[in-house]
Amino acid sequence: MNEQVVRVVEIEKLTPRIKRFRLVSVNGKLASFSPGSHLAVEIPLAKRQYNSYSLCSSPYQTNFYDLAVLLSENSRGGSEYLHQITTGTELKLGLPKNSFALNSLARKYILIAGGIGITPLISMLFVITRHQIPFELHYAAKSPTECAFYRFLQQYGDRVKFYFSERGNRLNPKQILQEQPLGTHVYLCVPQSLREDCRGAASALGYPKSAVHRELFGAVKTNKFKPFTAVLARSEQRIDVPQDKTLLEALEAAGIKANYSCRAGGCGACEVKVIEGEINHLDSYYSPAEKAEQNRILTCISRAKSKQLVIDL
Amino acid sequence: MTNSPKAIKNFPFPFKSDAYMYSVNIQPVTNEALFDVDEHYHGEIEERDRILQADKSGRYFAFPHMKDAQWDALEIIMNDLADYYPESFTLTQEGDRWTWLNKKLNLEDTFTFLDETTLPYEPFEYISRQVQEDIILLDQREGDLFLDAGILTFPASWSLDFDAGMRFEEFHGPVPRAHELGVFKKAKAFLMRVQIGKPWTRLNWTMTVNRRLDTSLETYADWGSDRNTVTLDNCGEKVHLRVEVQRFVRLPRSNGLMFPIHTYLISLEELVTNPDWTRRLYQVLKNLPPDLVEYKGLSLYHHTVITWLSQVVDEPELAEFHS
């Protein structure tokens, strides 16, 4: 994943535990992104890992990215690493992905943030205000000093409401969501209990499911796959598939002629019949019912749950 | 307008086997231009302009919520053309002040990025008037894709006006068999996951009588009856294989999708200069199921083309060539 190389040019402490990093490209242009996007940051520790962070700069800003990182208590080391780097540090990033996109036809946006959950909503504000669509931002934090972007958000006046738990202010989902115009879309980036309260309130008030959005971080590939053996039924050849190779790659390495097209589990071109063994479907091609049949596999992405798979090749 | 030997050599012949069936048949695009500028550039740009001047309604539209998508499309197209055809196109960016130079059309404009008042047309129309591709912009929302902007002067028998605002499976409504096969559900799921900077491509095909790009439903009266005119004598000259090279590109700022379609026409006379293509096309047309013959609009001359091809295929010197 060396898709983008950036240099840290500015670090700002937004709260005692949240730092904002401004990143510029080292190797050309930064990829543009849509509001609500996140991207993977490579953490170059002994055991390399990728952490996902939401972009919190303006999507119309082409020269830099901003990321805000919370120093996590149960960190795998990623946020600790980022909190000790200095300006001038180079980082490797993936390309932006979005699983929390703004609905372009919304009449009004209600954004609800808890703590560090504010970050994807910041990038949304730049777009919502450019298009002059009504919005409300409801932001729960511990206290003003623990509230990232507190000063930045003052420019939006009474469209932003803060709820500081230290002062006993609680966010009331029903109160916020009731009496809103038809076509309102709700964006939730809050802890799970509050998220369930908000979804419950929205549902009770008659919001369509498709109008209530919550941030789902795209799984950054861990490559923690198990090795397995593919047995080719026709030739009885046994092919070992190591954890860092796909079945398709292992077949190709063994000189077997295998069909493929997208190599991303989306098109179905590499489908092979499975005669025996349990399949771990990782594709986006089959329906849940087709996956349950356990008789076909996309070799480019899916793997075995069992130690071996007998396939019709 | 005919094809040069070079254009014939580069023709995107679509058949990989003797029996054609639907599949998503999608491939990544790597180190290759998304937009093709070929020897028909001037002719097709003039044709597009003529069609838009005659009646723009039904040929071009962009819904108001597609503003960011329009700028995305302009940015991607300008960068693509400038990167792959630097002798003809230059993009100079100084902050938000951009200067676009199109030497082929002798055109130079300086404008402010994201400020549409500084361009002579809205951004999507401005740039799409300078490429040969028809282009559809899809908005992604509610777990679906919506046809919310487009320019369509060279369609293979469909209407942009009719499909405007439709969902993905709605605008693919007329395609036989594919719905039952679940092709569109799978294609849609795939497209919704297309990533920034990782475009995809696929081919589609049909046939057209006479070298005519604008086979829209709006102009059906002008070309529909041409399909009655095919004879064994004029078949090689009149009947064309029509191939669409389609691309799927994520629009980064709007999270929409851009779907450019470049249409290539090759007459059978030109096509049979390649004996492999001749044999393959002959087999595909012989094996084509009747509902697909009908859907692709070939019913009136399908049989004539097969007879004509059988005569070419059976020529002994070609058989020898392949022995």
mmCIF file of N, CA, C and O in Angstrom, chain A residues 3 29 31-35 37 59-62 95-98 101-105 127 130-131 185 210 213 260-267 284-287 290, chain B residues 24-28 65-68 71-72 75 79 93 95-96 98 113-115 139-142 148 186-187 189-190 193 195-198 200 251-255:
data_model
loop_
_atom_site.group_PDB
_atom_site.id
_atom_site.type_symbol
_atom_site.label_atom_id
_atom_site.label_comp_id
_atom_site.label_asym_id
_atom_site.label_seq_id
_atom_site.Cartn_x
_atom_site.Cartn_y
_atom_site.Cartn_z
ATOM 1 N N GLU A 3 0.330 3.924 -1.868
ATOM 2 C CA GLU A 3 -0.428 4.647 -2.874
ATOM 3 C C GLU A 3 -0.163 6.144 -2.844
ATOM 4 O O GLU A 3 -0.185 6.790 -3.863
ATOM 5 N N LYS A 29 0.437 14.601 -6.637
ATOM 6 C CA LYS A 29 -0.810 15.224 -6.202
ATOM 7 C C LYS A 29 -1.530 14.325 -5.217
ATOM 8 O O LYS A 29 -1.498 13.110 -5.347
ATOM 9 N N ALA A 31 -4.805 12.553 -3.872
ATOM 10 C CA ALA A 31 -6.074 12.124 -4.472
ATOM 11 C C ALA A 31 -7.207 12.937 -3.850
ATOM 12 O O ALA A 31 -7.224 13.156 -2.635
ATOM 13 N N SER A 32 -8.137 13.386 -4.660
ATOM 14 C CA SER A 32 -9.305 14.091 -4.130
ATOM 15 C C SER A 32 -10.194 13.100 -3.380
ATOM 16 O O SER A 32 -10.090 11.893 -3.578
ATOM 17 N N PHE A 33 -11.058 13.637 -2.543
ATOM 18 C CA PHE A 33 -11.927 12.750 -1.761
ATOM 19 C C PHE A 33 -13.288 13.395 -1.550
ATOM 20 O O PHE A 33 -13.442 14.606 -1.679
ATOM 21 N N SER A 34 -14.270 12.587 -1.229
ATOM 22 C CA SER A 34 -15.613 13.087 -0.960
ATOM 23 C C SER A 34 -15.804 13.211 0.549
ATOM 24 O O SER A 34 -15.123 12.532 1.328
ATOM 25 N N PRO A 35 -16.745 14.069 0.983
ATOM 26 C CA PRO A 35 -16.948 14.261 2.421
ATOM 27 C C PRO A 35 -17.365 12.962 3.098
ATOM 28 O O PRO A 35 -18.169 12.211 2.561
ATOM 29 N N SER A 37 -15.060 10.663 3.875
ATOM 30 C CA SER A 37 -14.069 9.631 3.504
ATOM 31 C C SER A 37 -13.058 9.367 4.612
ATOM 32 O O SER A 37 -12.779 10.235 5.439
ATOM 33 N N PRO A 59 -12.904 18.925 1.163
ATOM 34 C CA PRO A 59 -12.733 18.180 -0.089
ATOM 35 C C PRO A 59 -12.358 19.089 -1.264
ATOM 36 O O PRO A 59 -11.867 18.608 -2.275
ATOM 37 N N TYR A 60 -12.586 20.395 -1.116
ATOM 38 C CA TYR A 60 -12.223 21.320 -2.206
ATOM 39 C C TYR A 60 -10.790 21.803 -2.084
ATOM 40 O O TYR A 60 -10.309 22.535 -2.929
ATOM 41 N N GLN A 61 -10.135 21.420 -1.005
ATOM 42 C CA GLN A 61 -8.743 21.809 -0.778
ATOM 43 C C GLN A 61 -7.848 20.769 -1.447
ATOM 44 O O GLN A 61 -7.880 19.602 -1.073
ATOM 45 N N THR A 62 -7.073 21.175 -2.435
ATOM 46 C CA THR A 62 -6.308 20.168 -3.192
ATOM 47 C C THR A 62 -4.877 20.028 -2.690
ATOM 48 O O THR A 62 -4.186 19.101 -3.079
ATOM 49 N N LEU A 95 -5.540 5.178 -0.649
ATOM 50 C CA LEU A 95 -6.409 6.125 -1.335
ATOM 51 C C LEU A 95 -7.691 6.296 -0.516
ATOM 52 O O LEU A 95 -8.097 5.378 0.198
ATOM 53 N N PRO A 96 -8.331 7.466 -0.607
ATOM 54 C CA PRO A 96 -9.549 7.686 0.168
ATOM 55 C C PRO A 96 -10.663 6.708 -0.216
ATOM 56 O O PRO A 96 -10.812 6.363 -1.382
ATOM 57 N N LYS A 97 -11.422 6.277 0.794
ATOM 58 C CA LYS A 97 -12.597 5.432 0.569
ATOM 59 C C LYS A 97 -13.739 6.037 1.349
ATOM 60 O O LYS A 97 -13.506 6.679 2.374
ATOM 61 N N ASN A 98 -14.944 5.805 0.894
ATOM 62 C CA ASN A 98 -16.075 6.414 1.593
ATOM 63 C C ASN A 98 -17.175 5.404 1.856
ATOM 64 O O ASN A 98 -17.737 4.823 0.939
ATOM 65 N N ALA A 101 -21.081 8.423 2.892
ATOM 66 C CA ALA A 101 -21.204 9.516 1.923
ATOM 67 C C ALA A 101 -22.456 10.345 2.175
ATOM 68 O O ALA A 101 -23.472 9.839 2.635
ATOM 69 N N LEU A 102 -22.386 11.617 1.821
ATOM 70 C CA LEU A 102 -23.545 12.500 1.926
ATOM 71 C C LEU A 102 -24.546 12.163 0.834
ATOM 72 O O LEU A 102 -24.170 11.989 -0.326
ATOM 73 N N ASN A 103 -25.813 12.102 1.193
ATOM 74 C CA ASN A 103 -26.856 11.940 0.186
ATOM 75 C C ASN A 103 -27.040 13.288 -0.514
ATOM 76 O O ASN A 103 -27.358 14.289 0.121
ATOM 77 N N SER A 104 -26.856 13.289 -1.838
ATOM 78 C CA SER A 104 -26.809 14.559 -2.567
ATOM 79 C C SER A 104 -28.179 15.217 -2.696
ATOM 80 O O SER A 104 -28.269 16.361 -3.102
ATOM 81 N N LEU A 105 -29.248 14.492 -2.376
ATOM 82 C CA LEU A 105 -30.582 15.059 -2.543
ATOM 83 C C LEU A 105 -31.231 15.479 -1.220
ATOM 84 O O LEU A 105 -32.391 15.852 -1.204
ATOM 85 N N VAL A 127 -18.743 20.968 2.398
ATOM 86 C CA VAL A 127 -19.565 20.709 1.218
ATOM 87 C C VAL A 127 -20.997 21.217 1.430
ATOM 88 O O VAL A 127 -21.587 21.860 0.568
ATOM 89 N N ARG A 130 -21.038 24.970 1.157
ATOM 90 C CA ARG A 130 -20.842 25.426 -0.232
ATOM 91 C C ARG A 130 -22.154 25.338 -1.009
ATOM 92 O O ARG A 130 -22.484 26.213 -1.784
ATOM 93 N N HIS A 131 -22.898 24.256 -0.771
ATOM 94 C CA HIS A 131 -24.157 24.086 -1.501
ATOM 95 C C HIS A 131 -25.338 24.738 -0.792
ATOM 96 O O HIS A 131 -26.472 24.624 -1.241
ATOM 97 N N HIS A 185 -31.651 14.032 6.209
ATOM 98 C CA HIS A 185 -30.767 12.872 6.371
ATOM 99 C C HIS A 185 -29.925 13.049 7.632
ATOM 100 O O HIS A 185 -29.437 14.137 7.916
ATOM 101 N N SER A 210 -33.052 4.485 4.937
ATOM 102 C CA SER A 210 -31.997 4.987 4.057
ATOM 103 C C SER A 210 -31.628 6.442 4.373
ATOM 104 O O SER A 210 -30.706 6.982 3.789
ATOM 105 N N HIS A 213 -27.696 7.423 8.523
ATOM 106 C CA HIS A 213 -26.387 6.913 8.106
ATOM 107 C C HIS A 213 -25.473 6.819 9.312
ATOM 108 O O HIS A 213 -25.503 7.682 10.192
ATOM 109 N N TYR A 260 -9.760 -15.497 -14.971
ATOM 110 C CA TYR A 260 -9.936 -14.406 -14.034
ATOM 111 C C TYR A 260 -10.246 -13.155 -14.821
ATOM 112 O O TYR A 260 -10.065 -13.100 -16.028
ATOM 113 N N SER A 261 -10.752 -12.144 -14.102
ATOM 114 C CA SER A 261 -10.904 -10.831 -14.734
ATOM 115 C C SER A 261 -10.567 -9.730 -13.743
ATOM 116 O O SER A 261 -9.498 -9.147 -13.795
ATOM 117 N N CYS A 262 -11.452 -9.470 -12.776
ATOM 118 C CA CYS A 262 -11.237 -8.283 -11.928
ATOM 119 C C CYS A 262 -10.204 -8.512 -10.835
ATOM 120 O O CYS A 262 -9.586 -7.583 -10.370
ATOM 121 N N ARG A 263 -10.033 -9.738 -10.395
ATOM 122 C CA ARG A 263 -9.126 -10.098 -9.295
ATOM 123 C C ARG A 263 -9.497 -9.379 -8.002
ATOM 124 O O ARG A 263 -8.632 -9.101 -7.173
ATOM 125 N N ALA A 264 -10.762 -9.044 -7.851
ATOM 126 C CA ALA A 264 -11.185 -8.354 -6.631
ATOM 127 C C ALA A 264 -12.489 -8.925 -6.080
ATOM 128 O O ALA A 264 -13.163 -8.294 -5.286
ATOM 129 N N GLY A 265 -12.866 -10.111 -6.544
ATOM 130 C CA GLY A 265 -14.063 -10.742 -6.002
ATOM 131 C C GLY A 265 -15.362 -10.099 -6.437
ATOM 132 O O GLY A 265 -16.367 -10.199 -5.751
ATOM 133 N N GLY A 266 -15.347 -9.443 -7.591
ATOM 134 C CA GLY A 266 -16.546 -8.725 -7.994
ATOM 135 C C GLY A 266 -17.206 -9.191 -9.272
ATOM 136 O O GLY A 266 -18.364 -8.899 -9.508
ATOM 137 N N CYS A 267 -16.485 -9.922 -10.140
ATOM 138 C CA CYS A 267 -17.032 -10.142 -11.475
ATOM 139 C C CYS A 267 -17.446 -11.585 -11.752
ATOM 140 O O CYS A 267 -18.240 -11.837 -12.647
ATOM 141 N N SER A 284 -17.756 -10.045 -3.157
ATOM 142 C CA SER A 284 -18.988 -9.254 -3.135
ATOM 143 C C SER A 284 -19.874 -9.668 -4.314
ATOM 144 O O SER A 284 -20.713 -8.923 -4.759
ATOM 145 N N TYR A 285 -19.649 -10.863 -4.849
ATOM 146 C CA TYR A 285 -20.321 -11.318 -6.067
ATOM 147 C C TYR A 285 -21.542 -12.177 -5.754
ATOM 148 O O TYR A 285 -22.625 -11.960 -6.290
ATOM 149 N N TYR A 286 -21.385 -13.152 -4.875
ATOM 150 C CA TYR A 286 -22.496 -14.065 -4.579
ATOM 151 C C TYR A 286 -23.469 -13.460 -3.577
ATOM 152 O O TYR A 286 -23.079 -12.690 -2.694
ATOM 153 N N SER A 287 -24.734 -13.847 -3.699
ATOM 154 C CA SER A 287 -25.731 -13.479 -2.701
ATOM 155 C C SER A 287 -25.517 -14.362 -1.473
ATOM 156 O O SER A 287 -24.865 -15.401 -1.564
ATOM 157 N N GLU A 290 -26.406 -17.882 -2.227
ATOM 158 C CA GLU A 290 -25.405 -18.582 -3.049
ATOM 159 C C GLU A 290 -24.180 -18.962 -2.221
ATOM 160 O O GLU A 290 -23.593 -20.022 -2.397
ATOM 161 N N VAL B 24 -20.150 -10.042 -16.722
ATOM 162 C CA VAL B 24 -19.782 -8.694 -16.316
ATOM 163 C C VAL B 24 -18.493 -8.288 -17.049
ATOM 164 O O VAL B 24 -18.220 -7.113 -17.242
ATOM 165 N N ASN B 25 -17.733 -9.263 -17.494
ATOM 166 C CA ASN B 25 -16.487 -9.122 -18.288
ATOM 167 C C ASN B 25 -15.742 -7.804 -18.096
ATOM 168 O O ASN B 25 -15.459 -7.079 -19.032
ATOM 169 N N ILE B 26 -15.386 -7.552 -16.879
ATOM 170 C CA ILE B 26 -14.825 -6.254 -16.537
ATOM 171 C C ILE B 26 -13.339 -6.392 -16.207
ATOM 172 O O ILE B 26 -12.930 -7.374 -15.611
ATOM 173 N N GLN B 27 -12.555 -5.444 -16.678
ATOM 174 C CA GLN B 27 -11.100 -5.499 -16.514
ATOM 175 C C GLN B 27 -10.583 -4.177 -15.949
ATOM 176 O O GLN B 27 -11.132 -3.137 -16.257
ATOM 177 N N PRO B 28 -9.485 -4.234 -15.175
ATOM 178 C CA PRO B 28 -8.911 -2.966 -14.700
ATOM 179 C C PRO B 28 -8.250 -2.181 -15.842
ATOM 180 O O PRO B 28 -7.753 -2.781 -16.797
ATOM 181 N N HIS B 65 -28.170 18.612 -8.410
ATOM 182 C CA HIS B 65 -27.308 18.057 -7.352
ATOM 183 C C HIS B 65 -26.039 17.421 -7.912
ATOM 184 O O HIS B 65 -25.264 16.826 -7.165
ATOM 185 N N MET B 66 -25.803 17.567 -9.217
ATOM 186 C CA MET B 66 -24.616 16.959 -9.826
ATOM 187 C C MET B 66 -23.484 17.969 -10.057
ATOM 188 O O MET B 66 -22.561 17.717 -10.831
ATOM 189 N N LYS B 67 -23.546 19.126 -9.391
ATOM 190 C CA LYS B 67 -22.525 20.168 -9.603
ATOM 191 C C LYS B 67 -21.105 19.674 -9.285
ATOM 192 O O LYS B 67 -20.181 19.868 -10.079
ATOM 193 N N ASP B 68 -20.941 19.051 -8.114
ATOM 194 C CA ASP B 68 -19.600 18.570 -7.766
ATOM 195 C C ASP B 68 -19.159 17.471 -8.730
ATOM 196 O O ASP B 68 -17.987 17.394 -9.096
ATOM 197 N N TRP B 71 -17.705 18.973 -11.935
ATOM 198 C CA TRP B 71 -16.304 19.423 -11.805
ATOM 199 C C TRP B 71 -15.357 18.232 -11.718
ATOM 200 O O TRP B 71 -14.240 18.267 -12.252
ATOM 201 N N ASP B 72 -15.798 17.187 -11.030
ATOM 202 C CA ASP B 72 -14.985 15.957 -10.984
ATOM 203 C C ASP B 72 -14.709 15.459 -12.398
ATOM 204 O O ASP B 72 -13.585 15.102 -12.738
ATOM 205 N N GLU B 75 -12.284 17.689 -14.257
ATOM 206 C CA GLU B 75 -10.910 17.554 -13.766
ATOM 207 C C GLU B 75 -10.265 16.260 -14.273
ATOM 208 O O GLU B 75 -9.127 16.249 -14.742
ATOM 209 N N ASN B 79 -7.166 16.168 -17.077
ATOM 210 C CA ASN B 79 -5.896 15.545 -16.693
ATOM 211 C C ASN B 79 -5.567 14.355 -17.576
ATOM 212 O O ASN B 79 -4.416 14.148 -17.951
ATOM 213 N N GLN B 93 -2.332 24.678 -14.110
ATOM 214 C CA GLN B 93 -3.072 24.993 -12.880
ATOM 215 C C GLN B 93 -2.225 25.904 -12.007
ATOM 216 O O GLN B 93 -1.129 25.512 -11.589
ATOM 217 N N GLY B 95 -3.023 27.418 -8.630
ATOM 218 C CA GLY B 95 -4.073 27.470 -7.617
ATOM 219 C C GLY B 95 -5.402 27.128 -8.269
ATOM 220 O O GLY B 95 -5.508 26.104 -8.950
ATOM 221 N N ASP B 96 -6.381 27.998 -8.079
ATOM 222 C CA ASP B 96 -7.696 27.754 -8.671
ATOM 223 C C ASP B 96 -7.800 28.264 -10.105
ATOM 224 O O ASP B 96 -8.810 28.029 -10.771
ATOM 225 N N TRP B 98 -7.146 27.941 -13.720
ATOM 226 C CA TRP B 98 -6.735 26.882 -14.635
ATOM 227 C C TRP B 98 -6.816 27.395 -16.065
ATOM 228 O O TRP B 98 -7.752 28.119 -16.418
ATOM 229 N N PHE B 113 -11.412 27.182 -11.109
ATOM 230 C CA PHE B 113 -11.919 25.871 -10.741
ATOM 231 C C PHE B 113 -13.014 26.024 -9.673
ATOM 232 O O PHE B 113 -12.861 26.778 -8.715
ATOM 233 N N LEU B 114 -14.122 25.340 -9.879
ATOM 234 C CA LEU B 114 -15.296 25.334 -8.988
ATOM 235 C C LEU B 114 -16.156 26.598 -9.111
ATOM 236 O O LEU B 114 -17.106 26.765 -8.357
ATOM 237 N N ASP B 115 -15.825 27.474 -10.079
ATOM 238 C CA ASP B 115 -16.689 28.644 -10.308
ATOM 239 C C ASP B 115 -17.222 28.568 -11.739
ATOM 240 O O ASP B 115 -16.544 28.937 -12.698
ATOM 241 N N ASP B 139 -25.134 9.142 -9.854
ATOM 242 C CA ASP B 139 -25.074 9.539 -8.453
ATOM 243 C C ASP B 139 -25.258 8.277 -7.609
ATOM 244 O O ASP B 139 -26.111 7.442 -7.913
ATOM 245 N N GLN B 140 -24.456 8.144 -6.561
ATOM 246 C CA GLN B 140 -24.548 6.961 -5.707
ATOM 247 C C GLN B 140 -25.199 7.349 -4.387
ATOM 248 O O GLN B 140 -24.650 8.131 -3.626
ATOM 249 N N ARG B 141 -26.382 6.813 -4.157
ATOM 250 C CA ARG B 141 -27.076 7.105 -2.894
ATOM 251 C C ARG B 141 -28.104 6.001 -2.644
ATOM 252 O O ARG B 141 -28.501 5.315 -3.587
ATOM 253 N N GLU B 142 -28.533 5.868 -1.395
ATOM 254 C CA GLU B 142 -29.567 4.895 -1.025
ATOM 255 C C GLU B 142 -29.244 3.495 -1.525
ATOM 256 O O GLU B 142 -30.142 2.755 -1.947
ATOM 257 N N ASP B 148 -28.035 10.557 -13.363
ATOM 258 C CA ASP B 148 -28.427 11.923 -13.031
ATOM 259 C C ASP B 148 -27.755 13.006 -13.866
ATOM 260 O O ASP B 148 -27.972 14.197 -13.631
ATOM 261 N N LYS B 186 -25.314 -7.908 -9.590
ATOM 262 C CA LYS B 186 -23.886 -8.117 -9.341
ATOM 263 C C LYS B 186 -23.076 -6.973 -9.907
ATOM 264 O O LYS B 186 -22.129 -6.493 -9.279
ATOM 265 N N ALA B 187 -23.440 -6.521 -11.096
ATOM 266 C CA ALA B 187 -22.704 -5.419 -11.712
ATOM 267 C C ALA B 187 -22.829 -4.169 -10.845
ATOM 268 O O ALA B 187 -21.859 -3.456 -10.623
ATOM 269 N N ALA B 189 -23.448 -3.980 -7.579
ATOM 270 C CA ALA B 189 -22.667 -4.137 -6.342
ATOM 271 C C ALA B 189 -21.190 -3.870 -6.628
ATOM 272 O O ALA B 189 -20.486 -3.235 -5.844
ATOM 273 N N PHE B 190 -20.750 -4.341 -7.779
ATOM 274 C CA PHE B 190 -19.348 -4.128 -8.157
ATOM 275 C C PHE B 190 -19.071 -2.644 -8.383
ATOM 276 O O PHE B 190 -18.105 -2.092 -7.866
ATOM 277 N N ARG B 193 -18.575 -0.254 -5.587
ATOM 278 C CA ARG B 193 -17.315 -0.367 -4.854
ATOM 279 C C ARG B 193 -16.094 0.077 -5.666
ATOM 280 O O ARG B 193 -14.966 -0.075 -5.204
ATOM 281 N N GLN B 195 -13.144 2.055 -6.799
ATOM 282 C CA GLN B 195 -12.398 2.968 -5.936
ATOM 283 C C GLN B 195 -11.761 4.114 -6.714
ATOM 284 O O GLN B 195 -11.510 4.003 -7.912
ATOM 285 N N ILE B 196 -11.474 5.155 -5.985
ATOM 286 C CA ILE B 196 -10.762 6.309 -6.535
ATOM 287 C C ILE B 196 -9.451 5.841 -7.158
ATOM 288 O O ILE B 196 -8.717 5.060 -6.565
ATOM 289 N N GLY B 197 -9.179 6.304 -8.370
ATOM 290 C CA GLY B 197 -7.894 6.005 -9.006
ATOM 291 C C GLY B 197 -7.776 4.593 -9.535
ATOM 292 O O GLY B 197 -6.710 4.182 -9.978
ATOM 293 N N LYS B 198 -8.871 3.792 -9.466
ATOM 294 C CA LYS B 198 -8.811 2.417 -9.961
ATOM 295 C C LYS B 198 -9.972 2.148 -10.923
ATOM 296 O O LYS B 198 -10.931 1.462 -10.579
ATOM 297 N N TRP B 200 -12.181 0.842 -14.278
ATOM 298 C CA TRP B 200 -12.426 -0.449 -14.906
ATOM 299 C C TRP B 200 -12.977 -0.241 -16.308
ATOM 300 O O TRP B 200 -13.455 0.846 -16.649
ATOM 301 N N LEU B 251 -15.751 9.165 -9.245
ATOM 302 C CA LEU B 251 -15.580 10.609 -9.171
ATOM 303 C C LEU B 251 -15.249 10.948 -7.726
ATOM 304 O O LEU B 251 -16.066 10.707 -6.826
ATOM 305 N N PRO B 252 -14.060 11.465 -7.484
ATOM 306 C CA PRO B 252 -13.571 11.482 -6.100
ATOM 307 C C PRO B 252 -14.304 12.428 -5.168
ATOM 308 O O PRO B 252 -14.566 12.085 -4.025
ATOM 309 N N ARG B 253 -14.645 13.642 -5.595
ATOM 310 C CA ARG B 253 -15.187 14.620 -4.659
ATOM 311 C C ARG B 253 -16.684 14.413 -4.424
ATOM 312 O O ARG B 253 -17.201 14.644 -3.355
ATOM 313 N N SER B 254 -17.381 13.963 -5.494
ATOM 314 C CA SER B 254 -18.829 13.797 -5.391
ATOM 315 C C SER B 254 -19.214 12.376 -5.004
ATOM 316 O O SER B 254 -20.376 12.109 -4.731
ATOM 317 N N ASN B 255 -18.237 11.457 -5.024
ATOM 318 C CA ASN B 255 -18.507 10.035 -4.784
ATOM 319 C C ASN B 255 -19.462 9.449 -5.833
ATOM 320 O O ASN B 255 -20.079 8.411 -5.624
#
